[in-house]
Amino acid sequence: MNFVECHEEPIHIPGYIQSFGYLIGIDAVSNSITFFSENIKDIFSIENTRQLFDKKITDFPEIFPSIIEADIFASLDQFTKRENETHFDKIFIGEKEYHFSIFRSNNHIFLEFEAVLENPNKRISNKYDNFYIIDDAQEIWEQLLSTLSKIVNYDRMMVYKFMMDGSGKVIAEKSNNAMESFLGLHYPESDIPRQARELYLKKRKRIFSNVYAENVALISKTSGNIDLSFTASRGMSPIHGQYIKNSGASSSFSVSIIIDDYLWGLVTCQNSEPKHIDLEDRVQAGIFTALAANAYSSFKSKKELNYRIALNEKSAALKSDFLKHGTLFDSLIGNKSEIKGLPEADGLAIIAEDNIVTEGNVPERAVIEKIVDWAHENTQDNIYISRSFLKDFGDILGLDERAAGIAIYFVERSKNEMLIWFRKEFDEHINWAGNPEKKIGVFSQNGEEKQIISPRTSFHVFTENIKGNSKRWNSRNISAVQAIRDVILETSHKQYTAIKELNNQLRKVNEELDSFSYTISHDLGTPLTVMKLNAQMLLSNFEKTEKNKNKLNSIIEEIDNMAEMMHDVLQLSRAKHSEIDLESLQTVNTIRKISENAKITFESPNSEIIIKECPDVLADKTMLHQVFLNIINNAVKYSSNQDQPKVEIEGSEDGETIIYRISDNGIGIPEEEKHKMFKIFNRMDNAKKFKGNGIGLSIVHRIMKRIGGNVAYESNKDGTSFILTFKKP
């Protein structure tokens, strides 16, 4: 027994038609008859249908006079040059009037007939432009159903919209009490499988007058299957027939809703009793459906245009604000609220190298770091979007409901620069028309039993709770991400140009500073010498109390230190473009001197400075002094207002490196400002009451990089620890 997937069922070649239709097929080249429906003998006077094969319609003027005399048959060659273009006429066969249709498909020309039915209940009062004065999408579809009810008037009439995964939902409905309401219910993709959707694109009107009626077989000269895709009376799949019966209907009629050459949805009509709709009424229903589809498309285009205009305005404002900042990272930080809001996200993470700055509802930092690593390993494109990230990767990455959906934009992979938008989990409930779980059934086709997905026997509401997803990222959200990308690309280029110009200016300034460094180092030597001589004279002539002696010795010592530093600055200025000569240096004396002076400088005699192990390091002498001077001074300064200010300094070996940790119990560094710690001239908001210019930590950062080390920090409300990593001598 063969198994047939829903999308594999050959519904376009059933081998039979419905009983309301009559069909003759002729060869497109020879015009000879090659197949016909068994029931043509019921309307034409034919004793032996087999005599028709290999003959032309014109060979039987006594059997087909009304066909031969029809205008569209006389112009057969002209009408059938283009495939799938249908031409209509009306003819009398005997004393009864029939609709007569001709179209060409593949190598055959189809002649199709069905009886003309009068519709005394048809009432058309709407003007054709009524749909275009409606400014609400839902109202367009409700107006369509109201209009169609005056033409076809089925017991249950629905607008069925296809979702992105092929499933569908009833978004509008007009029904009487004869059938239950399906409004708001969802249908799985297998209800209208892929090949059925493809046929709805080809043949836009489809009627099943009576699902209980016997089908009419096709009689063909050959055993080949005949493609009936464009035939109005094409027989229905036995599976679909059972599906309609299970829904409580005996007849159905559908019209495709085509928008931008895409099958957007269907108008689906069902009747509790068998019902046939005249061909002209079906065509008119198709016209009104096309008008509604065009009105909806126009409405959506208008809404999309308004959105695009608003998005462009927001992008322009964002671009303008970006250019106020010196770097892209600063631009992103300064506009993080707007960047989060444009794609309608719940949270945002801005990643640049090791920096992570967040806005809104986001996962913990450790989780964000895992997502960053995952993105580098598992994505190729610059933009990645998922609404099921929690469901797909929650266990692997340790995600929670804050990261159910994500959108990632890589600004520059090599620099680990990216934006991550987050959406929280959406508690989604889907009401299905019956249990969507697939079941296997058996049906017979051409005398052979086959297994196929069985149609549901119940359409009662079945509610499914879906976990692990966020709300869907729609096309507007994706456009917003792309707009932010475009702003970044454009402004970063302008910022690069501006930075290049600033670098040229900085080069000139550095040349002047070199000259200034030499001048100041040389010219200040004289006044320092005078100061030292005067201090030594005072030491000789002044009252030699121990207190005065210590003060003067301290002055002389600091003058010597200043002279030494000026000499070193001069040497550094001269050698700044050459390799640094690193040497093994002791640190303990330098740390002690700086610590004692810091207590005096910041008037904090009560500061407790604990100096533990101080191993030697590989560094430049002047640079090392600058590093410890800035870090220890900061530690003493920012803890000086505490009741019991405390600073602890300790060095330790770690493999081939020496690590110094300098900790204080000071004001700490706010989380939201950590990204600008080492930027020159930047000061934390909580540090502005202390004297300073925001240069020290920038100097430390640059020095440590230059001597092959590193500087990092840890901070909270209880204080800050700076971690200095040096090479081991």
Short mmCIF file of C-alpha atoms in Angstrom, two decimals, residues 386-396 398-406 423-426 467-470:
data_model
loop_
_atom_site.label_atom_id
_atom_site.label_comp_id
_atom_site.label_asym_id
_atom_site.label_seq_id
_atom_site.Cartn_x
_atom_site.Cartn_y
_atom_site.Cartn_z
CA SER A 386 14.41 34.82 14.85
CA ARG A 387 11.17 34.78 16.84
CA SER A 388 11.81 31.27 18.18
CA PHE A 389 15.31 31.76 19.60
CA LEU A 390 14.29 30.67 23.09
CA LYS A 391 12.54 27.57 21.78
CA ASP A 392 15.42 26.63 19.46
CA PHE A 393 18.46 27.47 21.62
CA GLY A 394 17.15 28.11 25.13
CA ASP A 395 18.70 25.00 26.69
CA ILE A 396 22.03 25.37 24.89
CA GLY A 398 20.74 29.19 29.13
CA LEU A 399 18.14 31.67 27.87
CA ASP A 400 15.08 32.92 29.72
CA GLU A 401 11.87 34.62 28.60
CA ARG A 402 13.72 37.90 27.91
CA ALA A 403 15.43 36.39 24.84
CA ALA A 404 12.55 34.55 23.17
CA GLY A 405 13.12 36.52 19.97
CA ILE A 406 16.27 38.28 18.78
CA ARG A 423 11.86 40.43 22.46
CA LYS A 424 10.31 38.73 25.46
CA GLU A 425 8.31 35.52 25.27
CA PHE A 426 4.80 35.94 23.89
CA LYS A 467 5.92 28.48 24.22
CA GLY A 468 9.38 29.79 23.42
CA ASN A 469 8.38 32.37 20.78
CA SER A 470 8.22 36.14 20.75
#
